[in-house]
mmCIF file of C-alpha atoms in Angstrom:
data_model
loop_
_atom_site.group_PDB
_atom_site.id
_atom_site.type_symbol
_atom_site.label_atom_id
_atom_site.label_comp_id
_atom_site.label_asym_id
_atom_site.label_seq_id
_atom_site.Cartn_x
_atom_site.Cartn_y
_atom_site.Cartn_z
ATOM 1 C CA MET Z 10 63.884 108.554 233.084
ATOM 2 C CA SER Z 11 60.526 107.534 234.586
ATOM 3 C CA GLN Z 12 60.725 104.063 232.956
ATOM 4 C CA VAL Z 13 64.243 103.523 234.287
ATOM 5 C CA PHE Z 14 63.124 104.637 237.741
ATOM 6 C CA LEU Z 15 60.103 102.317 237.548
ATOM 7 C CA LYS Z 16 62.249 99.318 236.605
ATOM 8 C CA ARG Z 17 64.652 100.062 239.449
ATOM 9 C CA ALA Z 18 61.780 100.385 241.878
ATOM 10 C CA GLN Z 19 60.266 97.119 240.692
ATOM 11 C CA GLY Z 20 63.646 95.428 241.058
ATOM 12 C CA ALA Z 21 64.056 96.746 244.580
ATOM 13 C CA LEU Z 22 60.575 95.560 245.519
ATOM 14 C CA HIS Z 23 61.297 92.116 244.063
ATOM 15 C CA LEU Z 24 64.582 91.883 245.965
ATOM 16 C CA GLY Z 25 62.900 93.028 249.148
ATOM 17 C CA PHE Z 26 60.218 90.380 248.715
ATOM 18 C CA LEU Z 27 62.814 87.633 248.246
ATOM 19 C CA VAL Z 28 64.700 88.750 251.342
ATOM 20 C CA ALA Z 29 61.484 88.805 253.381
ATOM 21 C CA VAL Z 30 60.539 85.311 252.214
ATOM 22 C CA THR Z 31 64.028 83.992 252.971
ATOM 23 C CA VAL Z 32 64.036 85.483 256.471
ATOM 24 C CA SER Z 33 60.512 84.207 257.110
ATOM 25 C CA LEU Z 34 61.456 80.694 255.981
ATOM 26 C CA ALA Z 35 64.601 80.682 258.108
ATOM 27 C CA CYS Z 36 62.636 81.773 261.169
ATOM 28 C CA SER Z 37 59.982 79.162 260.489
ATOM 29 C CA LEU Z 38 62.559 76.392 260.221
ATOM 30 C CA ALA Z 39 64.274 77.542 263.400
ATOM 31 C CA MET Z 40 60.937 77.511 265.250
ATOM 32 C CA GLN Z 41 60.058 74.071 263.896
ATOM 33 C CA ALA Z 42 63.426 72.651 264.859
ATOM 34 C CA GLY Z 43 63.465 73.926 268.428
ATOM 35 C CA HIS Z 44 67.015 75.048 269.099
ATOM 36 C CA ALA Z 45 68.225 74.629 265.530
ATOM 37 C CA ASP Z 46 69.282 78.273 265.699
ATOM 38 C CA VAL Z 47 71.628 77.538 268.620
ATOM 39 C CA PRO Z 48 75.151 76.499 267.565
ATOM 40 C CA ILE Z 49 76.344 73.018 268.480
ATOM 41 C CA ALA Z 50 77.909 73.358 271.923
ATOM 42 C CA ALA Z 51 81.661 73.162 272.326
ATOM 43 C CA ASP Z 52 81.308 70.605 275.113
ATOM 44 C CA ALA Z 53 78.675 68.780 277.153
ATOM 45 C CA MET Z 54 78.652 71.432 279.880
ATOM 46 C CA SER Z 55 77.728 74.158 277.386
ATOM 47 C CA VAL Z 56 74.556 72.679 275.874
ATOM 48 C CA GLN Z 57 71.343 74.720 275.992
ATOM 49 C CA PRO Z 58 68.567 72.104 276.113
ATOM 50 C CA LEU Z 59 64.897 72.836 275.744
ATOM 51 C CA GLU Z 60 63.051 72.971 279.040
ATOM 52 C CA ALA Z 61 59.641 72.098 280.449
ATOM 53 C CA GLY Z 62 57.070 74.478 279.008
ATOM 54 C CA ASP Z 63 58.901 74.913 275.689
ATOM 55 C CA ALA Z 64 57.274 73.808 272.458
ATOM 56 C CA ALA Z 65 58.558 70.407 271.395
ATOM 57 C CA PRO Z 66 60.564 70.427 268.145
ATOM 58 C CA TYR Z 67 59.633 68.975 264.772
ATOM 59 C CA PHE Z 68 62.353 66.724 263.365
ATOM 60 C CA THR Z 69 63.063 63.704 261.173
ATOM 61 C CA VAL Z 70 65.192 60.702 262.132
ATOM 62 C CA ARG Z 71 65.524 57.132 260.750
ATOM 63 C CA ASP Z 72 64.239 53.801 262.047
ATOM 64 C CA THR Z 73 66.000 50.416 262.042
ATOM 65 C CA GLU Z 74 64.882 49.862 258.432
ATOM 66 C CA ASP Z 75 66.397 53.215 257.419
ATOM 67 C CA GLU Z 76 62.920 54.634 256.824
ATOM 68 C CA ALA Z 77 62.174 58.238 257.744
ATOM 69 C CA PHE Z 78 60.488 58.777 261.095
ATOM 70 C CA VAL Z 79 58.912 62.222 261.304
ATOM 71 C CA PHE Z 80 58.028 63.600 264.714
ATOM 72 C CA ASP Z 81 55.333 66.256 264.545
ATOM 73 C CA PRO Z 82 54.412 67.528 268.029
ATOM 74 C CA SER Z 83 51.278 69.191 266.670
ATOM 75 C CA ALA Z 84 49.779 65.827 265.706
ATOM 76 C CA LEU Z 85 50.221 63.818 268.905
ATOM 77 C CA GLU Z 86 47.378 61.524 269.934
ATOM 78 C CA ARG Z 87 49.267 60.215 272.983
ATOM 79 C CA PRO Z 88 52.063 61.563 275.174
ATOM 80 C CA ALA Z 89 55.565 60.722 273.962
ATOM 81 C CA ILE Z 90 58.843 60.199 275.776
ATOM 82 C CA PHE Z 91 62.181 60.482 273.967
ATOM 83 C CA ILE Z 92 65.197 58.894 275.627
ATOM 84 C CA ALA Z 93 68.409 59.973 273.913
ATOM 85 C CA PHE Z 94 71.659 58.090 274.354
ATOM 86 C CA ARG Z 95 75.105 58.258 272.778
ATOM 87 C CA GLY Z 96 75.157 54.904 270.970
ATOM 88 C CA GLY Z 97 75.212 51.143 271.403
ATOM 89 C CA TRP Z 98 78.976 51.337 271.951
ATOM 90 C CA CYS Z 99 78.462 53.195 275.246
ATOM 91 C CA PRO Z 100 78.509 50.874 278.316
ATOM 92 C CA TYR Z 101 76.480 53.303 280.436
ATOM 93 C CA CYS Z 102 73.849 53.610 277.702
ATOM 94 C CA ASN Z 103 73.527 49.820 277.571
ATOM 95 C CA LEU Z 104 73.082 49.663 281.322
ATOM 96 C CA HIS Z 105 70.396 52.330 281.253
ATOM 97 C CA LEU Z 106 68.497 50.680 278.405
ATOM 98 C CA SER Z 107 68.519 47.368 280.265
ATOM 99 C CA GLU Z 108 67.323 49.007 283.488
ATOM 100 C CA LEU Z 109 64.351 50.523 281.689
ATOM 101 C CA ARG Z 110 63.022 47.069 280.830
ATOM 102 C CA HIS Z 111 61.440 47.111 284.299
ATOM 103 C CA VAL Z 112 59.120 50.013 283.460
ATOM 104 C CA LEU Z 113 58.757 49.980 279.675
ATOM 105 C CA PRO Z 114 55.733 47.600 279.697
ATOM 106 C CA GLU Z 115 53.975 49.852 282.229
ATOM 107 C CA LEU Z 116 54.667 52.930 280.126
ATOM 108 C CA LYS Z 117 53.125 51.242 277.106
ATOM 109 C CA ASP Z 118 50.089 50.213 279.190
ATOM 110 C CA MET Z 119 49.681 53.896 280.065
ATOM 111 C CA ASN Z 120 49.361 54.650 276.330
ATOM 112 C CA ILE Z 121 52.632 56.546 276.255
ATOM 113 C CA ASP Z 122 54.847 56.201 273.207
ATOM 114 C CA VAL Z 123 58.489 55.675 274.158
ATOM 115 C CA TYR Z 124 61.264 56.294 271.640
ATOM 116 C CA PHE Z 125 65.008 55.775 272.024
ATOM 117 C CA LEU Z 126 67.259 58.136 270.067
ATOM 118 C CA SER Z 127 70.781 56.941 269.244
ATOM 119 C CA GLY Z 128 73.682 58.511 267.392
ATOM 120 C CA ASP Z 129 74.304 55.206 265.562
ATOM 121 C CA ARG Z 130 73.411 54.673 261.914
ATOM 122 C CA PRO Z 131 70.169 52.692 261.319
ATOM 123 C CA ASP Z 132 71.638 49.228 260.773
ATOM 124 C CA GLN Z 133 73.773 49.577 263.900
ATOM 125 C CA LEU Z 134 70.952 50.567 266.248
ATOM 126 C CA ILE Z 135 70.561 47.011 267.522
ATOM 127 C CA ALA Z 136 73.749 45.411 266.206
ATOM 128 C CA SER Z 137 75.993 47.715 268.258
ATOM 129 C CA LEU Z 138 74.346 46.880 271.583
ATOM 130 C CA GLN Z 139 75.801 44.494 274.117
ATOM 131 C CA PRO Z 140 74.282 40.967 273.887
ATOM 132 C CA GLU Z 141 72.255 41.219 277.112
ATOM 133 C CA THR Z 142 70.936 44.650 276.181
ATOM 134 C CA LYS Z 143 70.081 43.455 272.701
ATOM 135 C CA GLU Z 144 68.028 40.644 274.226
ATOM 136 C CA ASP Z 145 66.040 43.100 276.360
ATOM 137 C CA VAL Z 146 65.504 45.457 273.433
ATOM 138 C CA GLU Z 147 64.263 42.743 271.096
ATOM 139 C CA LYS Z 148 62.121 41.025 273.726
ATOM 140 C CA LEU Z 149 60.285 44.207 274.717
ATOM 141 C CA ASP Z 150 60.253 45.693 271.222
ATOM 142 C CA TYR Z 151 62.029 48.947 272.031
ATOM 143 C CA ILE Z 152 61.579 51.583 269.333
ATOM 144 C CA LEU Z 153 65.126 52.604 268.423
ATOM 145 C CA LEU Z 154 65.678 55.567 266.134
ATOM 146 C CA SER Z 155 68.832 56.781 264.431
ATOM 147 C CA ASP Z 156 69.819 60.407 264.906
ATOM 148 C CA ALA Z 157 73.053 59.959 262.969
ATOM 149 C CA ASP Z 158 72.769 63.418 261.420
ATOM 150 C CA ALA Z 159 72.156 64.896 264.916
ATOM 151 C CA SER Z 160 68.981 66.678 263.788
ATOM 152 C CA ALA Z 161 67.010 65.689 266.885
ATOM 153 C CA ALA Z 162 69.918 66.465 269.223
ATOM 154 C CA ILE Z 163 70.309 69.891 267.640
ATOM 155 C CA ALA Z 164 66.553 70.496 267.824
ATOM 156 C CA PHE Z 165 66.434 69.565 271.505
ATOM 157 C CA GLY Z 166 69.569 71.617 272.185
ATOM 158 C CA THR Z 167 71.632 68.682 273.449
ATOM 159 C CA ALA Z 168 74.241 68.386 270.669
ATOM 160 C CA PHE Z 169 77.896 69.052 271.427
ATOM 161 C CA ARG Z 170 81.288 68.538 269.805
ATOM 162 C CA ALA Z 171 82.635 65.091 270.655
ATOM 163 C CA PRO Z 172 86.140 65.242 272.137
ATOM 164 C CA PRO Z 173 88.832 63.412 270.099
ATOM 165 C CA ARG Z 174 89.210 60.790 272.830
ATOM 166 C CA VAL Z 175 85.776 59.368 271.922
ATOM 167 C CA SER Z 176 86.715 58.383 268.369
ATOM 168 C CA GLU Z 177 90.154 57.307 269.592
ATOM 169 C CA TRP Z 178 88.501 54.980 272.127
ATOM 170 C CA LEU Z 179 86.096 53.624 269.508
ATOM 171 C CA ASP Z 180 88.967 52.942 267.112
ATOM 172 C CA LYS Z 181 90.956 51.230 269.859
ATOM 173 C CA LYS Z 182 87.986 49.005 270.727
ATOM 174 C CA GLY Z 183 87.332 48.241 267.068
ATOM 175 C CA ARG Z 184 83.749 49.509 267.221
ATOM 176 C CA ASP Z 185 81.845 50.103 264.003
ATOM 177 C CA TYR Z 186 80.763 53.721 264.307
ATOM 178 C CA ALA Z 187 80.911 54.612 260.612
ATOM 179 C CA GLY Z 188 77.974 56.756 259.598
ATOM 180 C CA SER Z 189 77.219 57.727 263.196
ATOM 181 C CA SER Z 190 76.877 61.287 264.444
ATOM 182 C CA VAL Z 191 80.428 61.009 265.812
ATOM 183 C CA ASP Z 192 81.805 59.881 262.457
ATOM 184 C CA ARG Z 193 79.742 62.158 260.207
ATOM 185 C CA HIS Z 194 79.720 65.347 262.218
ATOM 186 C CA GLY Z 195 81.933 64.854 265.263
ATOM 187 C CA VAL Z 196 78.815 65.379 267.377
ATOM 188 C CA LEU Z 197 77.337 63.613 270.410
ATOM 189 C CA PRO Z 198 74.072 64.151 272.290
ATOM 190 C CA VAL Z 199 74.045 64.731 276.016
ATOM 191 C CA PRO Z 200 72.028 61.768 277.352
ATOM 192 C CA SER Z 201 68.573 63.161 277.991
ATOM 193 C CA ILE Z 202 64.874 62.482 278.428
ATOM 194 C CA PHE Z 203 62.057 64.648 277.101
ATOM 195 C CA ALA Z 204 58.415 63.932 277.970
ATOM 196 C CA ILE Z 205 55.975 65.607 275.602
ATOM 197 C CA GLY Z 206 52.250 66.063 276.187
ATOM 198 C CA THR Z 207 49.473 65.940 273.606
ATOM 199 C CA ASP Z 208 49.505 69.746 273.603
ATOM 200 C CA GLY Z 209 52.882 69.556 271.851
ATOM 201 C CA LYS Z 210 54.773 71.059 274.776
ATOM 202 C CA ILE Z 211 57.610 69.576 276.776
ATOM 203 C CA ALA Z 212 56.185 68.507 280.128
ATOM 204 C CA TYR Z 213 59.482 67.299 281.561
ATOM 205 C CA ALA Z 214 63.123 67.574 280.524
ATOM 206 C CA TYR Z 215 66.178 65.850 281.944
ATOM 207 C CA THR Z 216 69.737 66.331 280.732
ATOM 208 C CA ASN Z 217 72.999 65.633 282.495
ATOM 209 C CA PRO Z 218 76.430 66.511 281.071
ATOM 210 C CA ASP Z 219 77.825 63.603 283.095
ATOM 211 C CA TYR Z 220 77.047 60.664 280.804
ATOM 212 C CA LYS Z 221 77.502 58.265 283.720
ATOM 213 C CA VAL Z 222 74.410 59.627 285.491
ATOM 214 C CA ARG Z 223 70.964 58.700 284.135
ATOM 215 C CA LEU Z 224 67.359 59.075 285.253
ATOM 216 C CA SER Z 225 66.276 55.984 287.205
ATOM 217 C CA PRO Z 226 63.331 53.812 286.086
ATOM 218 C CA ASP Z 227 61.340 54.857 289.189
ATOM 219 C CA GLU Z 228 61.906 58.524 288.441
ATOM 220 C CA LEU Z 229 60.811 57.973 284.849
ATOM 221 C CA MET Z 230 57.600 56.349 286.090
ATOM 222 C CA ASP Z 231 56.902 59.409 288.250
ATOM 223 C CA VAL Z 232 57.339 61.559 285.150
ATOM 224 C CA ALA Z 233 54.966 59.356 283.154
ATOM 225 C CA LYS Z 234 52.281 59.530 285.831
ATOM 226 C CA SER Z 235 52.367 63.320 285.662
ATOM 227 C CA LEU Z 236 51.642 63.430 281.922
#
């Protein structure tokens, strides 16, 4: 009887250990990924974005060469600004990217790393842009990153379910959005800007459910000067 009891006790301890490790790992991943524990919002108005003072999330996206780009807020040597937009197919996103050409050189001179997060797949990051925007992006060497799996949007708390009219509009316009966050997961990011200090914390956060309204270049410069 004692041996049977001992085996049962050992089994219970082993099971308890596995459960503890699993819970610990899940909590760790949720902490690393910011708001990864928050469900994808039903619509743009319902997102729960990270705010100033929150720890910046750890996430992995892809660059234009389809290579992994890992963002680790604990290893920052310079402040970083992430500018998230819906995709190169979005007219308002194109306009905003072009407007930022007026301040991007100054931001770089201030030793601030600026990254643009798009829902497009890697090979469409530049190809999907409007010709004039593409010219600005290539001339000023914008760093475009693909968040086609929505990992960054989920981590920042800006991911929401794309309404059917988005894919219907893209199909009607003949846009190549295969492999994008809309195509793969039916997810879009609320256009947003997150400024992150070398302490790994979010110093400034801007999100607006109205995709037609974006932070102006002058306002972005004010944010940069405060970092």
